[in-house]
């Protein structure tokens, strides 16, 4: 498992032993996945919304919330929604592309002022 922090600045990775930030973190993720992960898009996907400025196709789930999003060559599935500060946000996001899969289990959200 790996802790990924997307807080508006460079991406931060922490596996409990090592910590990487910025470009080294991006390069590490790409090597591990075997495919480039669009981190700018990921920032939006964990919120259950498409990244702005890129075409997408969205499929709504039976609950009326986003169930799947196809964007930037990735198929992104949203599961386990929960209410956070009055918003319905996914608790788990699974993103797939040719030969790579990323599963994010979201333990919490922090929103700035």
Short mmCIF file of the N, C-alpha and C atoms (twelve columns), coordinates in Angstrom:
data_MODEL
# 
_entry.id   MODEL 
# 
loop_
_atom_site.group_PDB 
_atom_site.id 
_atom_site.type_symbol 
_atom_site.label_atom_id 
_atom_site.label_alt_id 
_atom_site.label_comp_id 
_atom_site.label_asym_id 
_atom_site.label_seq_id 
_atom_site.Cartn_x 
_atom_site.Cartn_y 
_atom_site.Cartn_z 
_atom_site.pdbx_PDB_model_num 
ATOM 1   N N  . UNK A 1   0.843   -1.186 0.000   1 
ATOM 2   C CA . UNK A 1   0.000   0.000  0.000   1 
ATOM 3   C C  . UNK A 1   0.882   1.239  0.000   1 
ATOM 4   N N  . UNK A 2   0.297   2.318  -0.426  1 
ATOM 5   C CA . UNK A 2   1.027   3.550  -0.614  1 
ATOM 6   C C  . UNK A 2   0.103   4.719  -0.307  1 
ATOM 7   N N  . UNK A 3   0.564   5.646  0.478   1 
ATOM 8   C CA . UNK A 3   -0.219  6.843  0.765   1 
ATOM 9   C C  . UNK A 3   0.115   7.882  -0.294  1 
ATOM 10  N N  . UNK A 4   -0.927  8.404  -0.947  1 
ATOM 11  C CA . UNK A 4   -0.769  9.426  -1.981  1 
ATOM 12  C C  . UNK A 4   -1.480  10.677 -1.496  1 
ATOM 13  N N  . UNK A 5   -0.764  11.800 -1.460  1 
ATOM 14  C CA . UNK A 5   -1.365  13.073 -1.049  1 
ATOM 15  C C  . UNK A 5   -1.379  14.019 -2.238  1 
ATOM 16  N N  . UNK A 6   -2.565  14.501 -2.562  1 
ATOM 17  C CA . UNK A 6   -2.758  15.484 -3.637  1 
ATOM 18  C C  . UNK A 6   -3.370  16.714 -2.987  1 
ATOM 19  N N  . UNK A 7   -2.547  17.685 -2.673  1 
ATOM 20  C CA . UNK A 7   -3.046  18.832 -1.917  1 
ATOM 21  C C  . UNK A 7   -2.920  20.150 -2.659  1 
ATOM 22  N N  . UNK A 8   -2.835  20.122 -3.962  1 
ATOM 23  C CA . UNK A 8   -2.691  21.365 -4.722  1 
ATOM 24  C C  . UNK A 8   -1.254  21.644 -5.115  1 
ATOM 25  N N  . UNK A 9   -0.303  21.058 -4.406  1 
ATOM 26  C CA . UNK A 9   1.114   21.194 -4.746  1 
ATOM 27  C C  . UNK A 9   1.583   19.926 -5.419  1 
ATOM 28  N N  . UNK A 10  2.884   19.653 -5.353  1 
ATOM 29  C CA . UNK A 10  3.406   18.416 -5.950  1 
ATOM 30  C C  . UNK A 10  2.823   17.185 -5.250  1 
ATOM 31  N N  . UNK A 11  2.669   16.105 -6.003  1 
ATOM 32  C CA . UNK A 11  2.184   14.861 -5.431  1 
ATOM 33  C C  . UNK A 11  3.187   14.365 -4.393  1 
ATOM 34  N N  . UNK A 12  2.667   13.763 -3.315  1 
ATOM 35  C CA . UNK A 12  3.516   13.198 -2.266  1 
ATOM 36  C C  . UNK A 12  3.170   11.723 -2.108  1 
ATOM 37  N N  . UNK A 13  4.190   10.879 -2.033  1 
ATOM 38  C CA . UNK A 13  4.020   9.446  -1.826  1 
ATOM 39  C C  . UNK A 13  4.727   9.040  -0.550  1 
ATOM 40  N N  . UNK A 14  4.115   8.133  0.208   1 
ATOM 41  C CA . UNK A 14  4.716   7.643  1.441   1 
ATOM 42  C C  . UNK A 14  4.309   6.187  1.617   1 
ATOM 43  N N  . UNK A 15  5.296   5.289  1.715   1 
ATOM 44  C CA . UNK A 15  4.986   3.871  1.926   1 
ATOM 45  C C  . UNK A 15  5.256   3.441  3.364   1 
ATOM 46  N N  . UNK A 16  5.447   4.398  4.250   1 
ATOM 47  C CA . UNK A 16  5.736   4.096  5.647   1 
ATOM 48  C C  . UNK A 16  7.221   4.044  5.930   1 
ATOM 49  N N  . UNK A 17  8.032   3.881  4.901   1 
ATOM 50  C CA . UNK A 17  9.482   3.828  5.034   1 
ATOM 51  C C  . UNK A 17  10.150  4.944  4.249   1 
ATOM 52  N N  . UNK A 18  9.653   5.174  3.053   1 
ATOM 53  C CA . UNK A 18  10.232  6.178  2.162   1 
ATOM 54  C C  . UNK A 18  9.176   7.209  1.783   1 
ATOM 55  N N  . UNK A 19  9.654   8.417  1.501   1 
ATOM 56  C CA . UNK A 19  8.764   9.503  1.092   1 
ATOM 57  C C  . UNK A 19  9.337   10.145 -0.164  1 
ATOM 58  N N  . UNK A 20  8.488   10.325 -1.173  1 
ATOM 59  C CA . UNK A 20  8.881   10.984 -2.413  1 
ATOM 60  C C  . UNK A 20  7.921   12.125 -2.688  1 
ATOM 61  N N  . UNK A 21  8.422   13.133 -3.384  1 
ATOM 62  C CA . UNK A 21  7.587   14.295 -3.691  1 
ATOM 63  C C  . UNK A 21  7.916   14.802 -5.087  1 
ATOM 64  N N  . UNK A 22  6.902   15.328 -5.761  1 
ATOM 65  C CA . UNK A 22  7.107   15.976 -7.054  1 
ATOM 66  C C  . UNK A 22  7.471   15.002 -8.151  1 
ATOM 67  N N  . UNK A 23  8.439   15.383 -8.986  1 
ATOM 68  C CA . UNK A 23  8.829   14.591 -10.155 1 
ATOM 69  C C  . UNK A 23  9.315   13.184 -9.787  1 
ATOM 70  N N  . UNK A 24  10.149  13.007 -8.738  1 
ATOM 71  C CA . UNK A 24  10.538  11.637 -8.365  1 
ATOM 72  C C  . UNK A 24  9.328   10.764 -7.998  1 
ATOM 73  N N  . UNK A 25  8.322   11.349 -7.374  1 
ATOM 74  C CA . UNK A 25  7.111   10.600 -7.031  1 
ATOM 75  C C  . UNK A 25  6.363   10.196 -8.294  1 
ATOM 76  N N  . UNK A 26  6.241   11.106 -9.242  1 
ATOM 77  C CA . UNK A 26  5.561   10.808 -10.503 1 
ATOM 78  C C  . UNK A 26  6.296   9.699  -11.259 1 
ATOM 79  N N  . UNK A 27  7.627   9.794  -11.317 1 
ATOM 80  C CA . UNK A 27  8.430   8.785  -12.004 1 
ATOM 81  C C  . UNK A 27  8.303   7.415  -11.333 1 
ATOM 82  N N  . UNK A 28  8.285   7.390  -10.015 1 
ATOM 83  C CA . UNK A 28  8.118   6.136  -9.276  1 
ATOM 84  C C  . UNK A 28  6.781   5.489  -9.626  1 
ATOM 85  N N  . UNK A 29  5.708   6.269  -9.597  1 
ATOM 86  C CA . UNK A 29  4.389   5.735  -9.937  1 
ATOM 87  C C  . UNK A 29  4.362   5.179  -11.356 1 
ATOM 88  N N  . UNK A 30  4.945   5.906  -12.284 1 
ATOM 89  C CA . UNK A 30  4.962   5.463  -13.682 1 
ATOM 90  C C  . UNK A 30  5.721   4.144  -13.833 1 
ATOM 91  N N  . UNK A 31  6.856   4.004  -13.152 1 
ATOM 92  C CA . UNK A 31  7.628   2.752  -13.212 1 
ATOM 93  C C  . UNK A 31  6.821   1.593  -12.623 1 
ATOM 94  N N  . UNK A 32  6.176   1.828  -11.505 1 
ATOM 95  C CA . UNK A 32  5.418   0.768  -10.841 1 
ATOM 96  C C  . UNK A 32  4.209   0.340  -11.660 1 
ATOM 97  N N  . UNK A 33  3.546   1.293  -12.299 1 
ATOM 98  C CA . UNK A 33  2.340   0.995  -13.065 1 
ATOM 99  C C  . UNK A 33  2.630   0.504  -14.472 1 
ATOM 100 N N  . UNK A 34  3.740   0.953  -15.029 1 
ATOM 101 C CA . UNK A 34  4.033   0.653  -16.417 1 
ATOM 102 C C  . UNK A 34  3.257   1.534  -17.372 1 
ATOM 103 N N  . UNK A 35  2.663   2.590  -16.850 1 
ATOM 104 C CA . UNK A 35  1.883   3.536  -17.661 1 
ATOM 105 C C  . UNK A 35  1.866   4.874  -16.927 1 
ATOM 106 N N  . UNK A 36  1.851   5.979  -17.665 1 
ATOM 107 C CA . UNK A 36  1.776   7.282  -17.000 1 
ATOM 108 C C  . UNK A 36  0.399   7.496  -16.370 1 
ATOM 109 N N  . UNK A 37  0.378   7.904  -15.135 1 
ATOM 110 C CA . UNK A 37  -0.859  8.203  -14.411 1 
ATOM 111 C C  . UNK A 37  -1.094  9.707  -14.481 1 
ATOM 112 N N  . UNK A 38  -2.213  10.137 -15.049 1 
ATOM 113 C CA . UNK A 38  -2.470  11.580 -15.154 1 
ATOM 114 C C  . UNK A 38  -2.821  12.162 -13.783 1 
ATOM 115 N N  . UNK A 39  -1.804  12.629 -13.066 1 
ATOM 116 C CA . UNK A 39  -2.005  13.095 -11.700 1 
ATOM 117 C C  . UNK A 39  -2.933  14.304 -11.621 1 
ATOM 118 N N  . UNK A 40  -2.879  15.174 -12.628 1 
ATOM 119 C CA . UNK A 40  -3.787  16.327 -12.619 1 
ATOM 120 C C  . UNK A 40  -5.233  15.843 -12.700 1 
ATOM 121 N N  . UNK A 41  -5.479  14.811 -13.503 1 
ATOM 122 C CA . UNK A 41  -6.817  14.245 -13.592 1 
ATOM 123 C C  . UNK A 41  -7.209  13.504 -12.329 1 
ATOM 124 N N  . UNK A 42  -6.257  12.791 -11.752 1 
ATOM 125 C CA . UNK A 42  -6.507  12.020 -10.538 1 
ATOM 126 C C  . UNK A 42  -7.042  12.900 -9.415  1 
ATOM 127 N N  . UNK A 43  -6.543  14.097 -9.344  1 
ATOM 128 C CA . UNK A 43  -6.988  15.055 -8.316  1 
ATOM 129 C C  . UNK A 43  -8.500  15.252 -8.378  1 
ATOM 130 N N  . UNK A 44  -9.055  15.265 -9.585  1 
ATOM 131 C CA . UNK A 44  -10.501 15.431 -9.761  1 
ATOM 132 C C  . UNK A 44  -11.233 14.099 -9.620  1 
ATOM 133 N N  . UNK A 45  -10.625 13.039 -10.150 1 
ATOM 134 C CA . UNK A 45  -11.282 11.736 -10.114 1 
ATOM 135 C C  . UNK A 45  -11.578 11.273 -8.698  1 
ATOM 136 N N  . UNK A 46  -10.697 11.560 -7.737  1 
ATOM 137 C CA . UNK A 46  -10.978 11.133 -6.358  1 
ATOM 138 C C  . UNK A 46  -12.195 11.862 -5.785  1 
ATOM 139 N N  . UNK A 47  -12.590 12.959 -6.406  1 
ATOM 140 C CA . UNK A 47  -13.800 13.684 -5.998  1 
ATOM 141 C C  . UNK A 47  -15.032 13.210 -6.767  1 
ATOM 142 N N  . UNK A 48  -14.822 12.288 -7.724  1 
ATOM 143 C CA . UNK A 48  -15.933 11.758 -8.493  1 
ATOM 144 C C  . UNK A 48  -16.358 12.642 -9.647  1 
ATOM 145 N N  . UNK A 49  -15.449 13.502 -10.112 1 
ATOM 146 C CA . UNK A 49  -15.768 14.405 -11.225 1 
ATOM 147 C C  . UNK A 49  -14.679 14.311 -12.293 1 
ATOM 148 N N  . UNK A 50  -15.024 14.662 -13.547 1 
ATOM 149 C CA . UNK A 50  -14.006 14.644 -14.611 1 
ATOM 150 C C  . UNK A 50  -13.033 15.802 -14.467 1 
ATOM 151 N N  . UNK A 51  -11.820 15.593 -14.951 1 
ATOM 152 C CA . UNK A 51  -10.824 16.668 -14.984 1 
ATOM 153 C C  . UNK A 51  -11.271 17.697 -16.016 1 
ATOM 154 N N  . UNK A 52  -11.150 18.969 -15.698 1 
ATOM 155 C CA . UNK A 52  -11.566 19.998 -16.648 1 
ATOM 156 C C  . UNK A 52  -10.648 20.038 -17.875 1 
ATOM 157 N N  . UNK A 53  -11.234 20.395 -19.005 1 
ATOM 158 C CA . UNK A 53  -10.452 20.600 -20.214 1 
ATOM 159 C C  . UNK A 53  -10.135 19.359 -21.012 1 
ATOM 160 N N  . UNK A 54  -10.576 18.202 -20.569 1 
ATOM 161 C CA . UNK A 54  -10.323 16.964 -21.298 1 
ATOM 162 C C  . UNK A 54  -11.668 16.293 -21.593 1 
ATOM 163 N N  . UNK A 55  -11.858 15.799 -22.820 1 
ATOM 164 C CA . UNK A 55  -13.123 15.129 -23.141 1 
ATOM 165 C C  . UNK A 55  -13.330 13.903 -22.251 1 
ATOM 166 N N  . UNK A 56  -14.593 13.568 -22.009 1 
ATOM 167 C CA . UNK A 56  -14.906 12.416 -21.163 1 
ATOM 168 C C  . UNK A 56  -16.293 11.872 -21.507 1 
ATOM 169 N N  . UNK A 57  -16.503 10.638 -21.076 1 
ATOM 170 C CA . UNK A 57  -17.811 10.001 -21.143 1 
ATOM 171 C C  . UNK A 57  -18.109 9.532  -19.727 1 
ATOM 172 N N  . UNK A 58  -19.288 9.887  -19.223 1 
ATOM 173 C CA . UNK A 58  -19.659 9.529  -17.853 1 
ATOM 174 C C  . UNK A 58  -20.890 8.645  -17.866 1 
ATOM 175 N N  . UNK A 59  -20.876 7.627  -17.026 1 
ATOM 176 C CA . UNK A 59  -22.018 6.742  -16.849 1 
ATOM 177 C C  . UNK A 59  -22.500 6.918  -15.415 1 
ATOM 178 N N  . UNK A 60  -23.779 7.213  -15.273 1 
ATOM 179 C CA . UNK A 60  -24.361 7.408  -13.947 1 
ATOM 180 C C  . UNK A 60  -24.763 6.058  -13.366 1 
ATOM 181 N N  . UNK A 61  -24.508 5.883  -12.076 1 
ATOM 182 C CA . UNK A 61  -24.893 4.655  -11.391 1 
ATOM 183 C C  . UNK A 61  -26.377 4.661  -11.048 1 
ATOM 184 N N  . UNK A 62  -26.886 3.557  -10.502 1 
ATOM 185 C CA . UNK A 62  -28.303 3.463  -10.170 1 
ATOM 186 C C  . UNK A 62  -28.745 4.456  -9.091  1 
ATOM 187 N N  . UNK A 63  -27.794 4.958  -8.320  1 
ATOM 188 C CA . UNK A 63  -28.107 5.930  -7.267  1 
ATOM 189 C C  . UNK A 63  -28.090 7.365  -7.776  1 
ATOM 190 N N  . UNK A 64  -27.843 7.545  -9.088  1 
ATOM 191 C CA . UNK A 64  -27.801 8.887  -9.676  1 
ATOM 192 C C  . UNK A 64  -26.443 9.555  -9.562  1 
ATOM 193 N N  . UNK A 65  -25.496 8.926  -8.902  1 
ATOM 194 C CA . UNK A 65  -24.143 9.456  -8.759  1 
ATOM 195 C C  . UNK A 65  -23.266 8.888  -9.867  1 
ATOM 196 N N  . UNK A 66  -22.154 9.555  -10.173 1 
ATOM 197 C CA . UNK A 66  -21.257 9.011  -11.195 1 
ATOM 198 C C  . UNK A 66  -20.811 7.593  -10.830 1 
ATOM 199 N N  . UNK A 67  -20.938 6.679  -11.784 1 
ATOM 200 C CA . UNK A 67  -20.520 5.301  -11.560 1 
ATOM 201 C C  . UNK A 67  -19.237 4.976  -12.293 1 
ATOM 202 N N  . UNK A 68  -19.067 5.606  -13.468 1 
ATOM 203 C CA . UNK A 68  -17.866 5.365  -14.259 1 
ATOM 204 C C  . UNK A 68  -17.586 6.581  -15.126 1 
ATOM 205 N N  . UNK A 69  -16.304 6.793  -15.372 1 
ATOM 206 C CA . UNK A 69  -15.848 7.912  -16.168 1 
ATOM 207 C C  . UNK A 69  -14.733 7.412  -17.074 1 
ATOM 208 N N  . UNK A 70  -14.832 7.697  -18.353 1 
ATOM 209 C CA . UNK A 70  -13.758 7.382  -19.293 1 
ATOM 210 C C  . UNK A 70  -13.114 8.702  -19.698 1 
ATOM 211 N N  . UNK A 71  -11.832 8.846  -19.379 1 
ATOM 212 C CA . UNK A 71  -11.137 10.107 -19.654 1 
ATOM 213 C C  . UNK A 71  -9.639  9.866  -19.729 1 
ATOM 214 N N  . UNK A 72  -8.978  10.542 -20.648 1 
ATOM 215 C CA . UNK A 72  -7.527  10.516 -20.793 1 
ATOM 216 C C  . UNK A 72  -6.977  9.095  -20.937 1 
ATOM 217 N N  . UNK A 73  -7.759  8.222  -21.597 1 
ATOM 218 C CA . UNK A 73  -7.311  6.850  -21.806 1 
ATOM 219 C C  . UNK A 73  -7.502  5.947  -20.604 1 
ATOM 220 N N  . UNK A 74  -8.171  6.432  -19.570 1 
ATOM 221 C CA . UNK A 74  -8.408  5.663  -18.354 1 
ATOM 222 C C  . UNK A 74  -9.899  5.450  -18.168 1 
ATOM 223 N N  . UNK A 75  -10.256 4.284  -17.645 1 
ATOM 224 C CA . UNK A 75  -11.627 3.985  -17.246 1 
ATOM 225 C C  . UNK A 75  -11.638 4.046  -15.720 1 
ATOM 226 N N  . UNK A 76  -12.425 4.958  -15.182 1 
ATOM 227 C CA . UNK A 76  -12.416 5.239  -13.748 1 
ATOM 228 C C  . UNK A 76  -13.766 4.853  -13.155 1 
ATOM 229 N N  . UNK A 77  -13.745 3.948  -12.184 1 
ATOM 230 C CA . UNK A 77  -14.969 3.527  -11.502 1 
ATOM 231 C C  . UNK A 77  -15.035 4.102  -10.101 1 
ATOM 232 N N  . UNK A 78  -16.239 4.511  -9.699  1 
ATOM 233 C CA . UNK A 78  -16.450 5.116  -8.377  1 
ATOM 234 C C  . UNK A 78  -17.347 4.206  -7.543  1 
ATOM 235 N N  . UNK A 79  -16.941 3.962  -6.290  1 
ATOM 236 C CA . UNK A 79  -17.690 3.066  -5.410  1 
ATOM 237 C C  . UNK A 79  -17.729 3.624  -3.989  1 
ATOM 238 N N  . UNK A 80  -18.646 3.072  -3.234  1 
ATOM 239 C CA . UNK A 80  -18.759 3.358  -1.794  1 
ATOM 240 C C  . UNK A 80  -18.861 4.846  -1.484  1 
ATOM 241 N N  . UNK A 81  -19.800 5.509  -2.083  1 
ATOM 242 C CA . UNK A 81  -19.989 6.934  -1.791  1 
ATOM 243 C C  . UNK A 81  -20.371 7.137  -0.339  1 
ATOM 244 N N  . UNK A 82  -19.947 8.276  0.189   1 
ATOM 245 C CA . UNK A 82  -20.334 8.675  1.547   1 
ATOM 246 C C  . UNK A 82  -20.430 10.194 1.598   1 
ATOM 247 N N  . UNK A 83  -21.174 10.667 2.552   1 
ATOM 248 C CA . UNK A 83  -21.344 12.115 2.673   1 
ATOM 249 C C  . UNK A 83  -20.178 12.715 3.451   1 
ATOM 250 N N  . UNK A 84  -19.586 13.751 2.871   1 
ATOM 251 C CA . UNK A 84  -18.486 14.482 3.498   1 
ATOM 252 C C  . UNK A 84  -18.789 15.959 3.341   1 
ATOM 253 N N  . UNK A 85  -18.976 16.656 4.430   1 
ATOM 254 C CA . UNK A 85  -19.290 18.087 4.405   1 
ATOM 255 C C  . UNK A 85  -20.441 18.407 3.459   1 
ATOM 256 N N  . UNK A 86  -21.482 17.575 3.491   1 
ATOM 257 C CA . UNK A 86  -22.666 17.810 2.673   1 
ATOM 258 C C  . UNK A 86  -22.536 17.384 1.217   1 
ATOM 259 N N  . UNK A 87  -21.413 16.763 0.844   1 
ATOM 260 C CA . UNK A 87  -21.191 16.307 -0.534  1 
ATOM 261 C C  . UNK A 87  -21.091 14.786 -0.557  1 
ATOM 262 N N  . UNK A 88  -21.576 14.174 -1.616  1 
ATOM 263 C CA . UNK A 88  -21.405 12.735 -1.809  1 
ATOM 264 C C  . UNK A 88  -20.081 12.512 -2.535  1 
ATOM 265 N N  . UNK A 89  -19.139 11.841 -1.868  1 
ATOM 266 C CA . UNK A 89  -17.806 11.604 -2.432  1 
ATOM 267 C C  . UNK A 89  -17.491 10.115 -2.404  1 
ATOM 268 N N  . UNK A 90  -16.750 9.653  -3.419  1 
ATOM 269 C CA . UNK A 90  -16.421 8.220  -3.457  1 
ATOM 270 C C  . UNK A 90  -15.437 7.830  -2.359  1 
ATOM 271 N N  . UNK A 91  -15.625 6.627  -1.838  1 
ATOM 272 C CA . UNK A 91  -14.692 6.079  -0.858  1 
ATOM 273 C C  . UNK A 91  -13.659 5.181  -1.508  1 
ATOM 274 N N  . UNK A 92  -13.965 4.750  -2.733  1 
ATOM 275 C CA . UNK A 92  -13.007 3.928  -3.473  1 
ATOM 276 C C  . UNK A 92  -13.098 4.298  -4.952  1 
ATOM 277 N N  . UNK A 93  -11.930 4.432  -5.577  1 
ATOM 278 C CA . UNK A 93  -11.830 4.759  -6.994  1 
ATOM 279 C C  . UNK A 93  -10.879 3.744  -7.615  1 
ATOM 280 N N  . UNK A 94  -11.322 3.110  -8.700  1 
ATOM 281 C CA . UNK A 94  -10.470 2.175  -9.426  1 
ATOM 282 C C  . UNK A 94  -10.289 2.710  -10.833 1 
ATOM 283 N N  . UNK A 95  -9.041  2.936  -11.225 1 
ATOM 284 C CA . UNK A 95  -8.725  3.464  -12.556 1 
ATOM 285 C C  . UNK A 95  -7.942  2.403  -13.325 1 
ATOM 286 N N  . UNK A 96  -8.370  2.159  -14.581 1 
ATOM 287 C CA . UNK A 96  -7.725  1.156  -15.430 1 
ATOM 288 C C  . UNK A 96  -7.363  1.762  -16.779 1 
ATOM 289 N N  . UNK A 97  -6.230  1.324  -17.286 1 
ATOM 290 C CA . UNK A 97  -5.810  1.631  -18.642 1 
ATOM 291 C C  . UNK A 97  -5.116  0.389  -19.161 1 
ATOM 292 N N  . UNK A 98  -4.701  0.392  -20.415 1 
ATOM 293 C CA . UNK A 98  -4.060  -0.794 -20.996 1 
ATOM 294 C C  . UNK A 98  -2.882  -1.245 -20.129 1 
ATOM 295 N N  . UNK A 99  -3.021  -2.395 -19.494 1 
ATOM 296 C CA . UNK A 99  -1.929  -2.988 -18.742 1 
ATOM 297 C C  . UNK A 99  -1.703  -2.446 -17.342 1 
ATOM 298 N N  . UNK A 100 -2.543  -1.522 -16.862 1 
ATOM 299 C CA . UNK A 100 -2.327  -0.956 -15.524 1 
ATOM 300 C C  . UNK A 100 -3.664  -0.769 -14.810 1 
ATOM 301 N N  . UNK A 101 -3.627  -0.929 -13.494 1 
ATOM 302 C CA . UNK A 101 -4.803  -0.699 -12.665 1 
ATOM 303 C C  . UNK A 101 -4.360  -0.044 -11.358 1 
ATOM 304 N N  . UNK A 102 -5.107  0.947  -10.942 1 
ATOM 305 C CA . UNK A 102 -4.840  1.639  -9.684  1 
ATOM 306 C C  . UNK A 102 -6.125  1.619  -8.870  1 
ATOM 307 N N  . UNK A 103 -6.046  1.143  -7.637  1 
ATOM 308 C CA . UNK A 103 -7.206  1.185  -6.747  1 
ATOM 309 C C  . UNK A 103 -6.869  2.131  -5.597  1 
ATOM 310 N N  . UNK A 104 -7.703  3.134  -5.446  1 
ATOM 311 C CA . UNK A 104 -7.527  4.106  -4.373  1 
ATOM 312 C C  . UNK A 104 -8.624  3.908  -3.338  1 
ATOM 313 N N  . UNK A 105 -8.229  3.649  -2.116  1 
ATOM 314 C CA . UNK A 105 -9.167  3.599  -1.006  1 
ATOM 315 C C  . UNK A 105 -8.962  4.894  -0.243  1 
ATOM 316 N N  . UNK A 106 -9.998  5.713  -0.231  1 
ATOM 317 C CA . UNK A 106 -9.879  7.062  0.308   1 
ATOM 318 C C  . UNK A 106 -10.321 7.060  1.762   1 
ATOM 319 N N  . UNK A 107 -9.368  7.360  2.641   1 
ATOM 320 C CA . UNK A 107 -9.661  7.324  4.062   1 
ATOM 321 C C  . UNK A 107 -10.239 8.632  4.587   1 
ATOM 322 N N  . UNK A 108 -10.031 9.716  3.866   1 
ATOM 323 C CA . UNK A 108 -10.588 10.985 4.329   1 
ATOM 324 C C  . UNK A 108 -10.279 12.107 3.361   1 
ATOM 325 N N  . UNK A 109 -11.029 13.168 3.508   1 
ATOM 326 C CA . UNK A 109 -10.852 14.369 2.707   1 
ATOM 327 C C  . UNK A 109 -10.646 15.541 3.654   1 
ATOM 328 N N  . UNK A 110 -9.781  16.458 3.243   1 
ATOM 329 C CA . UNK A 110 -9.585  17.715 3.971   1 
ATOM 330 C C  . UNK A 110 -9.773  18.838 2.970   1 
ATOM 331 N N  . UNK A 111 -10.702 19.728 3.264   1 
ATOM 332 C CA . UNK A 111 -10.960 20.854 2.379   1 
ATOM 333 C C  . UNK A 111 -10.462 22.130 3.027   1 
ATOM 334 N N  . UNK A 112 -9.756  22.935 2.217   1 
ATOM 335 C CA . UNK A 112 -9.230  24.196 2.717   1 
ATOM 336 C C  . UNK A 112 -10.324 25.234 2.869   1 
ATOM 337 N N  . UNK A 113 -9.947  26.391 3.397   1 
ATOM 338 C CA . UNK A 113 -10.941 27.450 3.604   1 
ATOM 339 C C  . UNK A 113 -11.520 27.984 2.309   1 
# 
